[in-house]
Amino acid sequence: MHPFQQILNSTLARTEGQPQPATPHNPLDLELRTLPVSATPEDFLALAKARRTIYLLGKALPLDEEKVEAIIKEAIRQAPSAFNSQSSRALILMGKEHDRFWALVRGQLRNVIPAESFHATSDKLDGFAAAAGSVLFFEDQETISHLQKQYIAYADNFPVWSEQSSGMAQYAVWLALAEKNIGANLQHYNPLIDEEVRQTWAIPESWKLRAEMNFGNIVAAADEKTFIDDDKRFIVAR
């Protein structure tokens, strides 16, 4: 089949065989799914401005852990993905498991950073461990491989679209946490920690770790954010 014809056919059939919406697992899921869409563009932009990289975090979450967990799950569910592939996966760590994760990261970094230089890294890790929880973001490579075989004309694009989907899922969670006055920061210790994470939490082989987000109550706000000039960043054509 000619690649263009396959693109046309796949576009027409894009909605066939897509996953059906899952039944909400708890009352908060149901509440989130049934709320009317009443936010204005100004609301969203205000929330986007409120989302910052917060490094000084604590363990005193303003919500119950179960509610935070539900918010994270729903944010990832609602994040867009190519062909509605829903390739994003997550490991949500709270309490002792969060502490366990950052001890794991510390151990791996000790293997590659000279002892005389490790104090700065150790201080940074102490800050991450001081948070209440972590979200580890993965992309399911089995899902991507299946799509590559199903839509050969798009095969080279699916890994790229997967990375974009992961970024949107991360941003969605970050915004959802910010809306509840929960601070967060995003880290990338993958692939150094991948194998130990896989073994420790029985992560499926097809899940590829892409990022790690800490979250907790905001102990100190971020500094004022600066921006480059618009004429260096945007082109507007009419």
Short mmCIF file of C-alpha atoms in Angstrom, two decimals:
data_model
loop_
_atom_site.label_atom_id
_atom_site.label_comp_id
_atom_site.label_asym_id
_atom_site.label_seq_id
_atom_site.Cartn_x
_atom_site.Cartn_y
_atom_site.Cartn_z
CA MET A 1 0.00 0.00 0.00
CA HIS A 2 1.27 3.45 -0.89
CA PRO A 3 2.31 5.41 2.24
CA PHE A 4 -0.16 8.21 1.45
CA GLN A 5 -3.02 5.73 1.18
CA GLN A 6 -2.05 4.21 4.52
CA ILE A 7 -2.01 7.66 6.11
CA LEU A 8 -5.45 8.37 4.69
CA ASN A 9 -6.83 5.02 5.84
CA SER A 10 -5.32 5.34 9.31
CA THR A 11 -6.73 8.84 9.67
CA LEU A 12 -10.21 7.68 8.73
CA ALA A 13 -9.99 4.73 11.10
CA ARG A 14 -8.25 6.54 13.90
CA THR A 15 -11.11 6.23 16.33
CA GLU A 16 -11.61 2.51 15.80
CA GLY A 17 -10.39 0.21 18.52
CA GLN A 18 -9.48 3.01 20.88
CA PRO A 19 -9.63 2.24 24.60
CA GLN A 20 -12.97 2.89 26.22
CA PRO A 21 -13.10 5.32 29.16
CA ALA A 22 -12.32 3.49 32.36
CA THR A 23 -14.81 3.39 35.20
CA PRO A 24 -13.74 5.88 37.89
CA HIS A 25 -11.90 4.09 40.70
CA ASN A 26 -12.94 6.39 43.51
CA PRO A 27 -15.31 9.28 44.25
CA LEU A 28 -12.67 11.91 43.49
CA ASP A 29 -12.14 10.43 40.02
CA LEU A 30 -15.88 10.69 39.42
CA GLU A 31 -15.93 14.27 40.70
CA LEU A 32 -13.05 15.27 38.43
CA ARG A 33 -14.71 13.65 35.41
CA THR A 34 -18.11 15.26 35.93
CA LEU A 35 -17.13 18.84 36.78
CA PRO A 36 -18.41 21.30 34.17
CA VAL A 37 -15.82 22.97 31.97
CA SER A 38 -16.07 26.54 33.25
CA ALA A 39 -12.46 27.72 33.35
CA THR A 40 -11.62 30.76 31.26
CA PRO A 41 -8.41 31.32 29.28
CA GLU A 42 -7.44 33.79 31.99
CA ASP A 43 -7.86 31.05 34.61
CA PHE A 44 -5.54 28.74 32.70
CA LEU A 45 -2.90 31.41 32.17
CA ALA A 46 -3.01 32.33 35.85
CA LEU A 47 -2.46 28.67 36.72
CA ALA A 48 0.35 28.41 34.18
CA LYS A 49 2.03 31.39 35.83
CA ALA A 50 1.57 29.79 39.27
CA ARG A 51 3.34 26.61 38.16
CA ARG A 52 6.98 27.04 39.00
CA THR A 53 10.00 24.88 39.77
CA ILE A 54 9.96 24.73 43.58
CA TYR A 55 13.04 23.24 45.22
CA LEU A 56 12.25 23.86 48.89
CA LEU A 57 9.47 21.37 49.56
CA GLY A 58 8.10 19.71 52.68
CA LYS A 59 6.05 16.68 53.60
CA ALA A 60 2.97 18.54 54.91
CA LEU A 61 0.67 18.15 51.90
CA PRO A 62 -2.45 20.36 51.96
CA LEU A 63 -4.55 17.36 50.82
CA ASP A 64 -4.84 13.72 51.84
CA GLU A 65 -2.42 11.45 50.00
CA GLU A 66 -5.32 9.59 48.39
CA LYS A 67 -6.64 12.83 46.87
CA VAL A 68 -3.20 13.80 45.59
CA GLU A 69 -2.85 10.34 44.06
CA ALA A 70 -6.25 10.69 42.34
CA ILE A 71 -5.33 14.13 40.97
CA ILE A 72 -2.07 12.81 39.52
CA LYS A 73 -3.83 9.87 37.88
CA GLU A 74 -6.59 12.00 36.39
CA ALA A 75 -4.12 14.58 35.06
CA ILE A 76 -2.23 11.83 33.23
CA ARG A 77 -5.47 10.29 31.93
CA GLN A 78 -6.56 13.61 30.47
CA ALA A 79 -3.20 14.44 28.85
CA PRO A 80 -3.30 14.09 25.06
CA SER A 81 -1.40 11.42 23.14
CA ALA A 82 -0.97 10.55 19.46
CA PHE A 83 -3.80 8.32 18.19
CA ASN A 84 -5.08 8.28 21.77
CA SER A 85 -2.32 5.73 22.39
CA GLN A 86 -2.22 6.54 26.12
CA SER A 87 1.43 5.50 26.23
CA SER A 88 2.24 7.37 29.45
CA ARG A 89 2.75 5.33 32.63
CA ALA A 90 3.58 6.44 36.16
CA LEU A 91 4.95 5.17 39.44
CA ILE A 92 3.58 7.28 42.31
CA LEU A 93 5.68 7.12 45.47
CA MET A 94 4.60 8.46 48.86
CA GLY A 95 6.10 8.47 52.33
CA LYS A 96 8.68 5.75 52.93
CA GLU A 97 8.68 4.67 49.29
CA HIS A 98 9.51 8.23 48.23
CA ASP A 99 12.38 8.23 50.74
CA ARG A 100 13.46 4.83 49.44
CA PHE A 101 13.59 6.17 45.90
CA TRP A 102 15.88 9.06 46.74
CA ALA A 103 18.14 6.78 48.77
CA LEU A 104 18.35 4.64 45.63
CA VAL A 105 19.29 7.67 43.52
CA ARG A 106 21.92 8.66 46.09
CA GLY A 107 23.45 5.19 45.95
CA GLN A 108 23.67 5.23 42.16
CA LEU A 109 25.23 8.67 42.07
CA ARG A 110 27.85 7.67 44.64
CA ASN A 111 29.06 5.14 42.08
CA VAL A 112 29.80 7.80 39.45
CA ILE A 113 30.64 11.02 41.36
CA PRO A 114 34.03 11.35 43.12
CA ALA A 115 33.73 11.35 46.91
CA GLU A 116 35.46 14.74 47.22
CA SER A 117 32.77 16.29 44.99
CA PHE A 118 29.75 14.49 46.34
CA HIS A 119 28.75 16.98 49.05
CA ALA A 120 27.01 19.32 46.60
CA THR A 121 25.07 16.43 45.09
CA SER A 122 24.21 15.15 48.55
CA ASP A 123 22.76 18.52 49.56
CA LYS A 124 20.59 18.58 46.43
CA LEU A 125 19.34 15.05 47.10
CA ASP A 126 18.51 15.98 50.69
CA GLY A 127 16.20 18.64 49.28
CA PHE A 128 14.45 16.16 47.00
CA ALA A 129 14.04 13.64 49.80
CA ALA A 130 12.49 16.35 52.01
CA ALA A 131 9.44 16.43 49.70
CA ALA A 132 6.29 14.40 50.35
CA GLY A 133 6.28 12.24 47.23
CA SER A 134 7.52 11.57 43.75
CA VAL A 135 6.00 10.73 40.38
CA LEU A 136 8.15 8.72 37.99
CA PHE A 137 7.01 9.14 34.40
CA PHE A 138 7.43 6.30 31.92
CA GLU A 139 6.51 5.66 28.29
CA ASP A 140 5.35 2.19 27.30
CA GLN A 141 7.60 1.06 24.43
CA GLU A 142 5.31 -1.89 23.67
CA THR A 143 2.50 0.53 22.84
CA ILE A 144 4.81 2.54 20.60
CA SER A 145 6.10 -0.59 18.83
CA HIS A 146 2.54 -1.79 18.21
CA LEU A 147 1.62 1.54 16.60
CA GLN A 148 4.76 1.48 14.45
CA LYS A 149 3.74 -1.90 13.08
CA GLN A 150 0.12 -0.88 12.63
CA TYR A 151 0.87 2.43 10.89
CA ILE A 152 4.11 1.93 8.99
CA ALA A 153 3.93 5.32 7.29
CA TYR A 154 4.15 6.98 10.72
CA ALA A 155 6.71 4.58 12.22
CA ASP A 156 9.52 7.11 12.61
CA ASN A 157 7.19 9.61 14.27
CA PHE A 158 5.77 7.50 17.08
CA PRO A 159 8.89 7.69 19.34
CA VAL A 160 8.88 11.48 18.88
CA TRP A 161 5.16 11.72 19.60
CA SER A 162 5.68 9.53 22.66
CA GLU A 163 8.21 12.00 24.05
CA GLN A 164 5.76 14.83 23.39
CA SER A 165 3.00 12.87 25.15
CA SER A 166 5.25 12.33 28.15
CA GLY A 167 6.06 16.03 28.35
CA MET A 168 2.37 16.92 28.22
CA ALA A 169 1.58 14.39 30.95
CA GLN A 170 4.32 15.88 33.12
CA TYR A 171 3.03 19.39 32.54
CA ALA A 172 -0.56 18.32 33.22
CA VAL A 173 0.43 16.84 36.58
CA TRP A 174 2.52 19.89 37.42
CA LEU A 175 -0.41 22.22 36.70
CA ALA A 176 -2.87 20.04 38.62
CA LEU A 177 -0.59 20.05 41.66
CA ALA A 178 -0.01 23.80 41.40
CA GLU A 179 -3.77 24.35 41.39
CA LYS A 180 -3.85 22.72 44.84
CA ASN A 181 -0.90 24.82 46.04
CA ILE A 182 1.42 21.82 45.90
CA GLY A 183 4.92 22.62 44.69
CA ALA A 184 7.00 20.41 42.42
CA ASN A 185 10.26 20.13 40.53
CA LEU A 186 11.26 17.86 37.66
CA GLN A 187 14.47 15.81 37.56
CA HIS A 188 16.14 13.43 35.10
CA TYR A 189 18.35 10.78 36.69
CA ASN A 190 17.40 8.25 34.04
CA PRO A 191 18.92 6.12 32.58
CA LEU A 192 21.40 5.79 35.47
CA ILE A 193 18.70 4.60 37.87
CA ASP A 194 16.50 2.69 35.42
CA GLU A 195 17.46 -0.87 36.20
CA GLU A 196 17.38 -0.53 39.99
CA VAL A 197 14.00 1.22 39.80
CA ARG A 198 12.72 -1.61 37.61
CA GLN A 199 13.85 -4.25 40.07
CA THR A 200 12.76 -2.40 43.20
CA TRP A 201 9.17 -1.70 42.13
CA ALA A 202 8.65 -4.53 39.61
CA ILE A 203 8.33 -2.15 36.67
CA PRO A 204 7.37 -3.86 33.39
CA GLU A 205 10.22 -4.27 30.91
CA SER A 206 8.40 -2.19 28.30
CA TRP A 207 8.18 0.91 30.53
CA LYS A 208 10.94 3.42 29.74
CA LEU A 209 11.70 5.99 32.46
CA ARG A 210 11.60 9.58 31.18
CA ALA A 211 11.50 11.91 34.24
CA GLU A 212 11.09 12.14 38.01
CA MET A 213 8.95 14.78 39.72
CA ASN A 214 9.10 15.65 43.43
CA PHE A 215 6.12 17.27 45.09
CA GLY A 216 5.21 18.62 48.53
CA ASN A 217 4.09 21.69 50.40
CA ILE A 218 5.87 24.88 49.37
CA VAL A 219 8.45 25.85 52.00
CA ALA A 220 9.86 28.75 49.96
CA ALA A 221 8.54 30.24 46.73
CA ALA A 222 10.57 30.38 43.54
CA ASP A 223 12.42 33.52 42.52
CA GLU A 224 10.82 35.88 40.02
CA LYS A 225 10.85 34.42 36.53
CA THR A 226 12.45 36.35 33.68
CA PHE A 227 11.72 35.98 29.98
CA ILE A 228 13.64 36.51 26.75
CA ASP A 229 12.35 39.18 24.37
CA ASP A 230 9.30 38.20 22.32
CA ASP A 231 10.99 39.15 19.04
CA LYS A 232 13.56 36.41 19.67
CA ARG A 233 10.93 33.79 20.39
CA PHE A 234 7.84 34.40 18.30
CA ILE A 235 7.01 34.98 14.64
CA VAL A 236 3.47 36.12 13.90
CA ALA A 237 2.19 36.12 10.32
CA ARG A 238 -1.18 37.49 9.14
#
